[in-house]
mmCIF file of C-alpha atoms in Angstrom:
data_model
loop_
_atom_site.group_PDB
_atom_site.id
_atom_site.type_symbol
_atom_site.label_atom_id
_atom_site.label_comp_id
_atom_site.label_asym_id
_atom_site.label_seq_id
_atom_site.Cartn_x
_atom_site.Cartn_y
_atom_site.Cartn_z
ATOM 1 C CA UNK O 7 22.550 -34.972 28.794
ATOM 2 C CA UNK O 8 19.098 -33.284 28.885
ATOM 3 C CA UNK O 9 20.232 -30.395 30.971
ATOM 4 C CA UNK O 10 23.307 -30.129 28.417
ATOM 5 C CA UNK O 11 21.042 -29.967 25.306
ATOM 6 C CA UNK O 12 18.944 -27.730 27.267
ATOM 7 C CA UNK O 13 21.950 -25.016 28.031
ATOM 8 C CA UNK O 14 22.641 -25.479 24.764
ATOM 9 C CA UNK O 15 19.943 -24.457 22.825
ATOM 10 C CA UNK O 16 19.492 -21.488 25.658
ATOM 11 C CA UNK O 17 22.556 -20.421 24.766
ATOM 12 C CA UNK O 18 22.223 -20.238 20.819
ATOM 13 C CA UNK O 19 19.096 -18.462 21.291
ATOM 14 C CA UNK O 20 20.365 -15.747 23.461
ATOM 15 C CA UNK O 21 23.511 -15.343 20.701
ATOM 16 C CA UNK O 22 20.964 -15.461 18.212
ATOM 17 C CA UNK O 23 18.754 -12.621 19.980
ATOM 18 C CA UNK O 24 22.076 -10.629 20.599
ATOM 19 C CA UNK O 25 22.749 -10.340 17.051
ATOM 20 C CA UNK O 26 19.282 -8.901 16.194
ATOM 21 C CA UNK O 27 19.077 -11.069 12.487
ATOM 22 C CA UNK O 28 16.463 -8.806 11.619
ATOM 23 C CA UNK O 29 18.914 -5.911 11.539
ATOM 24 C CA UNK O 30 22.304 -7.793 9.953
ATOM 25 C CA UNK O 31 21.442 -7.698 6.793
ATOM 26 C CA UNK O 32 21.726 -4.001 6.643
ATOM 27 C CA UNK O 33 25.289 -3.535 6.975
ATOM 28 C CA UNK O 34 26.351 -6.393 4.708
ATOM 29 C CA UNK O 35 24.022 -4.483 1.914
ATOM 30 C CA UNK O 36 25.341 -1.143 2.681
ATOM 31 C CA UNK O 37 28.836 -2.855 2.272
ATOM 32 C CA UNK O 38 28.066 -4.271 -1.181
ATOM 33 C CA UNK O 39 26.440 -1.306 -1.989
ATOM 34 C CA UNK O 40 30.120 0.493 -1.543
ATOM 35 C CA UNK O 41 31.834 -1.707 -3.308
ATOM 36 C CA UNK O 42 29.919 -1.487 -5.979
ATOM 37 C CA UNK O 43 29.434 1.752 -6.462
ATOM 38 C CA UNK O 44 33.265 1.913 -6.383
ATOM 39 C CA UNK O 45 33.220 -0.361 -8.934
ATOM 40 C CA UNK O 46 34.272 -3.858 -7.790
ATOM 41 C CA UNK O 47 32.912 -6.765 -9.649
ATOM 42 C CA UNK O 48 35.575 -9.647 -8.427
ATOM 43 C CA UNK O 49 33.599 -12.243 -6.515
ATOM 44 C CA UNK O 50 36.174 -11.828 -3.158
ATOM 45 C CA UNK O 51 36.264 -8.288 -2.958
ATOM 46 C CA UNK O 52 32.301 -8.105 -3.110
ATOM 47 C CA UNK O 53 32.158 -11.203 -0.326
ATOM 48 C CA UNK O 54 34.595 -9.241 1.723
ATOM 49 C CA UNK O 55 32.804 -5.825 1.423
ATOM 50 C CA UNK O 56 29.499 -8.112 2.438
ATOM 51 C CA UNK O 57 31.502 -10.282 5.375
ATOM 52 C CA UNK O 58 33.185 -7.773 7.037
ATOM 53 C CA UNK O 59 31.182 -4.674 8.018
ATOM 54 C CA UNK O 60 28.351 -7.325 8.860
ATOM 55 C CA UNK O 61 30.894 -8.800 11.738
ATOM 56 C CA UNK O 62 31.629 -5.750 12.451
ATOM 57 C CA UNK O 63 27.745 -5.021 12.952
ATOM 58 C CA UNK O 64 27.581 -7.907 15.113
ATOM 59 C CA UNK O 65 30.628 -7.285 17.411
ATOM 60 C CA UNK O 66 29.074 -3.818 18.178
ATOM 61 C CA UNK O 67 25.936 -5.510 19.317
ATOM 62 C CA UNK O 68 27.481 -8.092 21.077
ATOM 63 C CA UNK O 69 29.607 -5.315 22.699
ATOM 64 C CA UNK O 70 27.116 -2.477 23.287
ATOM 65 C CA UNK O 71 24.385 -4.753 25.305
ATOM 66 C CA UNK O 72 27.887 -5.784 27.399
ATOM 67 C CA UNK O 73 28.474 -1.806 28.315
ATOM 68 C CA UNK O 74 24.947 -1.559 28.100
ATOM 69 C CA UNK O 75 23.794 -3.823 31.027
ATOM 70 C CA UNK O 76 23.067 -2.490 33.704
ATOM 71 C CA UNK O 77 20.717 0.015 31.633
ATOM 72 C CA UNK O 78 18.790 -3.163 30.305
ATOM 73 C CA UNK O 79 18.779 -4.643 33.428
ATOM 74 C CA UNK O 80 16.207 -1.343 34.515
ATOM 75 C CA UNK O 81 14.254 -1.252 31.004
ATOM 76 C CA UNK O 82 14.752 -4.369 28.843
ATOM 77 C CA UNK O 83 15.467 -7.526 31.637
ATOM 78 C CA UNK O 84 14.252 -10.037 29.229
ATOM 79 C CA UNK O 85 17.461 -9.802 27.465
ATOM 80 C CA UNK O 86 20.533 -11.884 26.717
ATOM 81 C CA UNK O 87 22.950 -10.407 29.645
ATOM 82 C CA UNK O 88 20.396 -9.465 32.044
ATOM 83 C CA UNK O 89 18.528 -12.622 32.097
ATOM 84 C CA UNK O 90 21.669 -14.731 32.757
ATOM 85 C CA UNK O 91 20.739 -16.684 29.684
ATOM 86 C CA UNK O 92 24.838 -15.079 28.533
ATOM 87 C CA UNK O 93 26.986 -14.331 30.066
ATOM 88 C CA UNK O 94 28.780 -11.095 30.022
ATOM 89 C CA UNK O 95 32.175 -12.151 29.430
ATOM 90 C CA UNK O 96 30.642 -14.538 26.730
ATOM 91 C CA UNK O 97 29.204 -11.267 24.922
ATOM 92 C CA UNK O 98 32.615 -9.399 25.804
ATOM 93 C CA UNK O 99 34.618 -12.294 23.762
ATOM 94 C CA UNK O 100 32.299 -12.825 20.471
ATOM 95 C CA UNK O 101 31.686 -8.954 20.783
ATOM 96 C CA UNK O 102 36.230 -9.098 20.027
ATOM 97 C CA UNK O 103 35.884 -11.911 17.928
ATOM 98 C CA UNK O 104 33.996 -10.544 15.284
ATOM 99 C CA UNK O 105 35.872 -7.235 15.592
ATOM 100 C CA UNK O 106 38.933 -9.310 14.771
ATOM 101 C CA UNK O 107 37.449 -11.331 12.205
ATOM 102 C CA UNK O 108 36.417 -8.296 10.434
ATOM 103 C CA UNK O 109 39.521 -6.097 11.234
ATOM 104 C CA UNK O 110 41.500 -9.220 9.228
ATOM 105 C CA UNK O 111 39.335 -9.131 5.975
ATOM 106 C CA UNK O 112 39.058 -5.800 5.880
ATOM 107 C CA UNK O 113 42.399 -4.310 6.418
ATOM 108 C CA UNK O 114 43.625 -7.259 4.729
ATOM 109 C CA UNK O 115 41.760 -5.987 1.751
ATOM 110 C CA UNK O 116 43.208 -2.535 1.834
ATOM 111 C CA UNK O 117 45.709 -1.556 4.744
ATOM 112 C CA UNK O 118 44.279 2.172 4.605
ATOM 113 C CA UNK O 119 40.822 0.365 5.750
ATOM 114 C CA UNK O 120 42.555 0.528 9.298
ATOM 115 C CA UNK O 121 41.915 3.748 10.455
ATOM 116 C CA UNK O 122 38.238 3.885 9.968
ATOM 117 C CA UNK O 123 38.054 0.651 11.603
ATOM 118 C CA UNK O 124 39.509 1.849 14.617
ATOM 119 C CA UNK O 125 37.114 5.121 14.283
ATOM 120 C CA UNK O 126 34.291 2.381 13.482
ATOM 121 C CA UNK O 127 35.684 0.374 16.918
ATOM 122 C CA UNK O 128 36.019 3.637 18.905
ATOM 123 C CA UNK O 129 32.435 4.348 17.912
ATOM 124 C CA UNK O 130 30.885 1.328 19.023
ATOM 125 C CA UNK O 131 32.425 2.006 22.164
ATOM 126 C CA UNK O 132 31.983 5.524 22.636
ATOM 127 C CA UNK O 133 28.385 5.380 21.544
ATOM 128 C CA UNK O 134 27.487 3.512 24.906
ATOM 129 C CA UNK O 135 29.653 5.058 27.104
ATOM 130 C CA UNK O 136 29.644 8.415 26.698
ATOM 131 C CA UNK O 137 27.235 9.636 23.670
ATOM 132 C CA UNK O 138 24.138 7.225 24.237
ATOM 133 C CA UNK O 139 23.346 9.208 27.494
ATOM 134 C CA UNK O 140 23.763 12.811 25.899
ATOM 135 C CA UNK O 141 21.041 13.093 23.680
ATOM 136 C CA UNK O 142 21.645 13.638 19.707
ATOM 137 C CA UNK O 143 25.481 12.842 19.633
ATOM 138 C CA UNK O 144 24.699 9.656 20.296
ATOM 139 C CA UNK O 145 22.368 9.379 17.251
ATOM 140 C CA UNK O 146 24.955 11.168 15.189
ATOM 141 C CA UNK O 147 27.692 8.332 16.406
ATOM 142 C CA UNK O 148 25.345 5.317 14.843
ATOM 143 C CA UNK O 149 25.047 7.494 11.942
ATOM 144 C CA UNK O 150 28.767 7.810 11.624
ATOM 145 C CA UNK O 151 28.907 4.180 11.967
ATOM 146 C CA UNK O 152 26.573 3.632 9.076
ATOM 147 C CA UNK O 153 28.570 5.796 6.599
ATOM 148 C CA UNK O 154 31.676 3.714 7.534
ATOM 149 C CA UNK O 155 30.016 0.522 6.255
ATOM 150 C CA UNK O 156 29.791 2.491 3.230
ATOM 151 C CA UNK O 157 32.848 3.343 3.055
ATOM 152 C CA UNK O 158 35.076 0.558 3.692
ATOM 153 C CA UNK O 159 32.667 -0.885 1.389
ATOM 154 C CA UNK O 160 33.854 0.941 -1.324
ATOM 155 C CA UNK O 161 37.265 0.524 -0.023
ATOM 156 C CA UNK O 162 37.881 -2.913 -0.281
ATOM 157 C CA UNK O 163 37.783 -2.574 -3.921
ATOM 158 C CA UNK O 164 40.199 0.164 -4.450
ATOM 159 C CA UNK O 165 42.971 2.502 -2.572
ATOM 160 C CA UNK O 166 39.821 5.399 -1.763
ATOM 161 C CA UNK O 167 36.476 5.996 -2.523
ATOM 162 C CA UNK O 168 35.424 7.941 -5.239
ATOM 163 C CA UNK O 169 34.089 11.302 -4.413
ATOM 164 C CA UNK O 170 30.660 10.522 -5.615
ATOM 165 C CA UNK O 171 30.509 8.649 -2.787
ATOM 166 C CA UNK O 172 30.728 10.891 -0.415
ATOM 167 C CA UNK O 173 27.035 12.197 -0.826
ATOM 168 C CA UNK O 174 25.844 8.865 -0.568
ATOM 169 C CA UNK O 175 27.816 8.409 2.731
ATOM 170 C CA UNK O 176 26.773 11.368 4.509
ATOM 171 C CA UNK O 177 23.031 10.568 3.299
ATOM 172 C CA UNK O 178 23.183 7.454 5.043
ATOM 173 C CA UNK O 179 24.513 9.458 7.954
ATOM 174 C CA UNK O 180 22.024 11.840 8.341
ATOM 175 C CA UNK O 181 19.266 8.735 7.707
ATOM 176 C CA UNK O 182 20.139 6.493 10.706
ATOM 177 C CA UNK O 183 20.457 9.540 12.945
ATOM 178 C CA UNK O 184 17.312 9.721 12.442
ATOM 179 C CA UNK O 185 16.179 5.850 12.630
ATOM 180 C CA UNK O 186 18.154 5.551 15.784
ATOM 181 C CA UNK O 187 16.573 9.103 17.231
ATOM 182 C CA UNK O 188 13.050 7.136 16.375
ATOM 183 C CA UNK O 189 14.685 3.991 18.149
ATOM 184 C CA UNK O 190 15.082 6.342 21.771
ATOM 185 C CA UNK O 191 11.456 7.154 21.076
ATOM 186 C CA UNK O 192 10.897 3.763 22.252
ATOM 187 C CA UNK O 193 13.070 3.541 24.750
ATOM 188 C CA UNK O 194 12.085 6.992 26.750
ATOM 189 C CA UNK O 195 10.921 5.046 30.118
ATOM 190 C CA UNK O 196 14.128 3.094 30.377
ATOM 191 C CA UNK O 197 16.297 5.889 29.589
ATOM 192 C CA UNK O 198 14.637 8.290 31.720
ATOM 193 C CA UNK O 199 14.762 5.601 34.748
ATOM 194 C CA UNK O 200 18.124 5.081 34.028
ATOM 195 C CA UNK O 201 19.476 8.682 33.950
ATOM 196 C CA UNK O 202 20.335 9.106 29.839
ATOM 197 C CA UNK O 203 18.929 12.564 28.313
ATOM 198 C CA UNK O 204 18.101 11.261 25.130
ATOM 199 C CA UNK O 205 16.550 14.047 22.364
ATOM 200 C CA UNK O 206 12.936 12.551 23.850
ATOM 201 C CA UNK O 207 13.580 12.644 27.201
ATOM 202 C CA UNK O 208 14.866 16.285 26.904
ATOM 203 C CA UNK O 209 12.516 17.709 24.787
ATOM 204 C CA UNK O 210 9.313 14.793 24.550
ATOM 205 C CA UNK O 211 8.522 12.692 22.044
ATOM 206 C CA UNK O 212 7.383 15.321 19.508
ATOM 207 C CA UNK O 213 10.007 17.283 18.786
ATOM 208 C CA UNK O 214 12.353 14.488 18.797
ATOM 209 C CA UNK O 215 9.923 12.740 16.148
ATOM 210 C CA UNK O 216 9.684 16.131 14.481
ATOM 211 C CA UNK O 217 13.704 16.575 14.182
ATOM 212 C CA UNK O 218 14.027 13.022 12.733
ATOM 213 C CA UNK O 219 11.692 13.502 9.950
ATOM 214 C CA UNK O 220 13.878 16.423 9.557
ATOM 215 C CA UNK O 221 17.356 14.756 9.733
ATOM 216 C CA UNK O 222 15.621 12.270 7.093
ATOM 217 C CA UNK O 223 14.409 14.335 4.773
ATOM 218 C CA UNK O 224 18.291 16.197 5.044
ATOM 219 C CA UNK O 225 19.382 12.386 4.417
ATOM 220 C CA UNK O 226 16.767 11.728 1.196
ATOM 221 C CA UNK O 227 18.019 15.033 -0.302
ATOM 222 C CA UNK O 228 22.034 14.325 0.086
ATOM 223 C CA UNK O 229 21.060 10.732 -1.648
ATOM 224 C CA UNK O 230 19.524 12.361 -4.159
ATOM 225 C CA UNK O 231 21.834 14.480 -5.252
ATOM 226 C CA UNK O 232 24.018 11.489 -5.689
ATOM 227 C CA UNK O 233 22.099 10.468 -8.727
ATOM 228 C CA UNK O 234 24.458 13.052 -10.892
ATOM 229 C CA UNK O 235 27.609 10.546 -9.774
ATOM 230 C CA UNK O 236 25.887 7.141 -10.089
ATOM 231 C CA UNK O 237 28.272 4.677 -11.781
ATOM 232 C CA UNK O 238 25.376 3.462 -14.689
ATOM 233 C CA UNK O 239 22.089 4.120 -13.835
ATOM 234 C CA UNK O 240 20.584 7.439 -12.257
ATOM 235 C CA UNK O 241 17.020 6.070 -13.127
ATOM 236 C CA UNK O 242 16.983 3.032 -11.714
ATOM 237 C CA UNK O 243 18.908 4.512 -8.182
ATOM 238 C CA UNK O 244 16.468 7.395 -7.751
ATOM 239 C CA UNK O 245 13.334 5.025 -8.851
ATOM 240 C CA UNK O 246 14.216 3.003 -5.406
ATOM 241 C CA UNK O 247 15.016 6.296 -3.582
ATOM 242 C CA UNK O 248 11.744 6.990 -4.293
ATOM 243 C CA UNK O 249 10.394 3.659 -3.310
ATOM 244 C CA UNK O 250 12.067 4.400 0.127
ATOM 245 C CA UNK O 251 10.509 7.746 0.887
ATOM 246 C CA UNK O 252 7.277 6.127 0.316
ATOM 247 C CA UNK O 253 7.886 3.704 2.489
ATOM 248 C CA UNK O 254 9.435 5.974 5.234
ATOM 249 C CA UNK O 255 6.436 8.015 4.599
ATOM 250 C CA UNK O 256 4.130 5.245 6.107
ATOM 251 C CA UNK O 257 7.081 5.000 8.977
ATOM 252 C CA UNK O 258 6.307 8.800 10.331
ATOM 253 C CA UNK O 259 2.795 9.521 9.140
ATOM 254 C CA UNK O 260 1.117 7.432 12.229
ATOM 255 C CA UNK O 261 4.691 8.719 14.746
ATOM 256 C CA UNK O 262 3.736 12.186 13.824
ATOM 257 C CA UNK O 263 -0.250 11.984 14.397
ATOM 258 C CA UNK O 264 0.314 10.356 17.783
ATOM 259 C CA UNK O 265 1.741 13.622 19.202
ATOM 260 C CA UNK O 266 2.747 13.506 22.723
ATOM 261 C CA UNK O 267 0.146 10.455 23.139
ATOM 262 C CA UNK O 268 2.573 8.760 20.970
ATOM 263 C CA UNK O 269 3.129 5.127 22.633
ATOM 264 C CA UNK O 270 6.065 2.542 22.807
ATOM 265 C CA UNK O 271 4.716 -0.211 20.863
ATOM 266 C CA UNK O 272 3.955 2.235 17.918
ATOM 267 C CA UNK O 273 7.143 3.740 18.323
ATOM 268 C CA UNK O 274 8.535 0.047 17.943
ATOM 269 C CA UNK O 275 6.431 -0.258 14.431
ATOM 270 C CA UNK O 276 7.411 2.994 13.119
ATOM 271 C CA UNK O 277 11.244 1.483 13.418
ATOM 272 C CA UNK O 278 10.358 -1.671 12.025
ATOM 273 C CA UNK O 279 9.208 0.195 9.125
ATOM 274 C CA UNK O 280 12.444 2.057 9.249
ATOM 275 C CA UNK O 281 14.202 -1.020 9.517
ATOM 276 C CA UNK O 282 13.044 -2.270 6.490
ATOM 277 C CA UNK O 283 12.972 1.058 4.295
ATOM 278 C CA UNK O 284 16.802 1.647 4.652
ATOM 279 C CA UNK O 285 17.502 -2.120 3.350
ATOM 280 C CA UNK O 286 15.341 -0.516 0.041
ATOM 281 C CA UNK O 287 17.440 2.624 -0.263
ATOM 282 C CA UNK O 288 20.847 0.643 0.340
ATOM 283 C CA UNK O 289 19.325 -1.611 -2.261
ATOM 284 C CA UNK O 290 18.863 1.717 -4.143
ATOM 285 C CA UNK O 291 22.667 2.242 -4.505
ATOM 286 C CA UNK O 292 23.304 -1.209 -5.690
ATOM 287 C CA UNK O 293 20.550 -0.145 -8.489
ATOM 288 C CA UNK O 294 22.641 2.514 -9.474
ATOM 289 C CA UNK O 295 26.199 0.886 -9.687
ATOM 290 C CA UNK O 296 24.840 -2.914 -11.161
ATOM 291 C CA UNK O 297 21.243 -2.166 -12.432
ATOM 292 C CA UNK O 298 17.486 -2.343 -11.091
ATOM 293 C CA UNK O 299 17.918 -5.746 -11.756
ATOM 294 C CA UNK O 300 20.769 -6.938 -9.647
ATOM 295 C CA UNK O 301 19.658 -4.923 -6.822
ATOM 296 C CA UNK O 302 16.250 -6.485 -6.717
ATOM 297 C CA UNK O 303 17.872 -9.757 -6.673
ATOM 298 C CA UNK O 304 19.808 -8.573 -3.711
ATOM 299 C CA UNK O 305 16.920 -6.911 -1.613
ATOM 300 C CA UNK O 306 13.689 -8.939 -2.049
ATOM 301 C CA UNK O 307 15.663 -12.122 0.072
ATOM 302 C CA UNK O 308 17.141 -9.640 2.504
ATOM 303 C CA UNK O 309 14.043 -8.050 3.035
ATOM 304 C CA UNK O 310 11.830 -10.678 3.201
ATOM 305 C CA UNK O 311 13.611 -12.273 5.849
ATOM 306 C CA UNK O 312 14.074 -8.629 7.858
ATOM 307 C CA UNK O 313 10.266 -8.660 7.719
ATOM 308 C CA UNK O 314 10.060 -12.231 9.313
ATOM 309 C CA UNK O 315 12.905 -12.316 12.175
ATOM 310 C CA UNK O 316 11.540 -8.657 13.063
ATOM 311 C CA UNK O 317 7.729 -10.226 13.606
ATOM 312 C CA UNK O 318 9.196 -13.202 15.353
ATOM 313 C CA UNK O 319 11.694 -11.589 17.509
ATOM 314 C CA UNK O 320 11.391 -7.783 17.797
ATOM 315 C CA UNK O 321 8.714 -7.211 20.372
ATOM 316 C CA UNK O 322 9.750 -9.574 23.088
ATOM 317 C CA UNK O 323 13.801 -8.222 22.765
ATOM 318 C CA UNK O 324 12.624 -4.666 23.065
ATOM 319 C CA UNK O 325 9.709 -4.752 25.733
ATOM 320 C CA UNK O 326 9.399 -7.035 29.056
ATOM 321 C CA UNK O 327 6.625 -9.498 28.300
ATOM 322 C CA UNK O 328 3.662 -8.153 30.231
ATOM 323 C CA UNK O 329 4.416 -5.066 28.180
ATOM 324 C CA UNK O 330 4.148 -7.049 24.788
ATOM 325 C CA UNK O 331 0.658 -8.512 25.836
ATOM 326 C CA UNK O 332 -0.367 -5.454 27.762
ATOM 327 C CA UNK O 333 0.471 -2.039 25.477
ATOM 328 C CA UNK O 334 -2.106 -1.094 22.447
ATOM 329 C CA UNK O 335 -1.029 -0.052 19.295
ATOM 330 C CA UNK O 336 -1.863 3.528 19.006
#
């Protein structure tokens, strides 16, 4: 019974690790944040705007590190699926099972939902298949899947979004381009070694951290120009938007004096600032539909426990361990 306790726990961990908690929280925000803006207030509709794009979040992780193997096994073998501690069929089934799971809430929530599921689904999948190894479409195609959340956020509560959505979509577009451009910034040695031309392994680390504080600041200024269609409170929405560039300020200021000498592990912190920043300007939309009130109610839990699962867990699922004790912050 020791071994079976033992296999056990080994295998909640490595689900656990797959789902990156740190990360989770973002699309069930960004779902809320939808809905809200759109206007929903019944306690289901705002649960199912929360539930389902965060299943969905999960099935693409669950599913990307299954396409994704053989490139982990080269850069990241610590991992879930390389390590043996799951198996990829295992990842392959939850990776449906949430799809499913979140296909059923949403679309059963709004039948016109369906398409941009299946975009959402086709995403996921062509993300690490085909984009991933091309450079910036592959950033674009996370970005796409961000606005989605959005999106089917707002769609759970009503037929379509309103078009003062829209902005705030595309925003969040143009934003996690740019976090996951940072995110291949840290990955450049496994890419290269396995054959992907990322932006950084095409061009070097500068100009790819150069054109995401670009494709941010892009994102920060469609957001912004959002405020004119915020449901009650332009104030309180562009007093968090501000919050976040401050914060995403302190996210590139140390990426961009690094230059080409610009190292994984601080390439790691700059996302984990990023991480946390976009959970504030979700958090920023929520202030404009409900209040400042109700959206720091909803962010200061989330983000707390982003902060905590990302200094518990982040290094060691990113970097081999002789790399976590080895590398220097630069």
């Amino acid at each position: 019974m020791p071994g079976l306790r033992q296999r056990t726990r080994t295998s909640i961990v490595a689900h656990v690790q797959t789902w990156r908690p740190y990360t989770t929280c973002y699309p069930a925000l960004l779902g809320l944040a939808g809905a809200a803006w759109a206007g929903g207030a019944g306690p289901g509709e705002l649960l199912t705007a929360v539930v389902a794009p965060a299943l969905g979040w999960l099935s693409g992780h669950y599913l990307g590190d299954w396409m994704d193997r053989d490139l982990d096994a080269i850069g990241k073998p610590q991992r879930p699926i390389p390590s043996g501690r799951l198996s990829p069929g295992a990842a392959l089934w939850s990776g449906i099972g949430c799809a499913v799971v979140s296909a059923v809430l949403a679309v059963g929530a709004n039948w016109r939902i369906l398409p941009l599921f299946l975009l959402a689904m086709a995403g996921i999948v062509g993300y690490s298949r085909v984009f991933k190894k091309r450079g910036l479409s592959g950033n674009v195609a996370r970005g796409v899947l961000t606005a989605l959340a959005v999106v089917i956020g707002a769609m759970v509560t009503r037929p379509f979004p309103p078009w003062s959505l829209l902005p705030v979509a595309a925003g969040f577009l143009l934003h996690d381009t740019s976090s996951n451009l940072v995110g291949t910034v840290r990955d450049v040695d496994g890419d290269r070694a396995g054959g992907y031309r990322s932006v950084p392994v095409r061009r070097g680390v500068r100009h790819a951290v150069r054109l995401a504080l670009a494709l941010y600041g892009c994102g920060l200024t469609l957001l912004a120009s959002a405020a004119v269609g915020t449901p009650r409170d332009p104030a309180g929405y562009l007093a968090f938007l501000v919050l976040a560039a401050v914060i995403g300020a302190a996210a590139f200021v140390p990426l961009l004096r690094s230059g080409t000498q610009l190292g994984q592990r601080t390439a790691l912190r700059g996302h984990e600032v990023l991480v946390a920043e976009r959970l504030v300007l979700a958090a920023g939309v929520i202030a404009g539909a409900l209040g400042p009130a109700t959206a720091a109610l909803a962010v200061v839990p989330v983000l707390l426990f982003s902060l905590v699962t990302q200094k518990l867990m982040r290094a060691g699922h990113e970097f081999p361990p002789a790399l976590v004790r080895k590398e220097p912050v630069t």
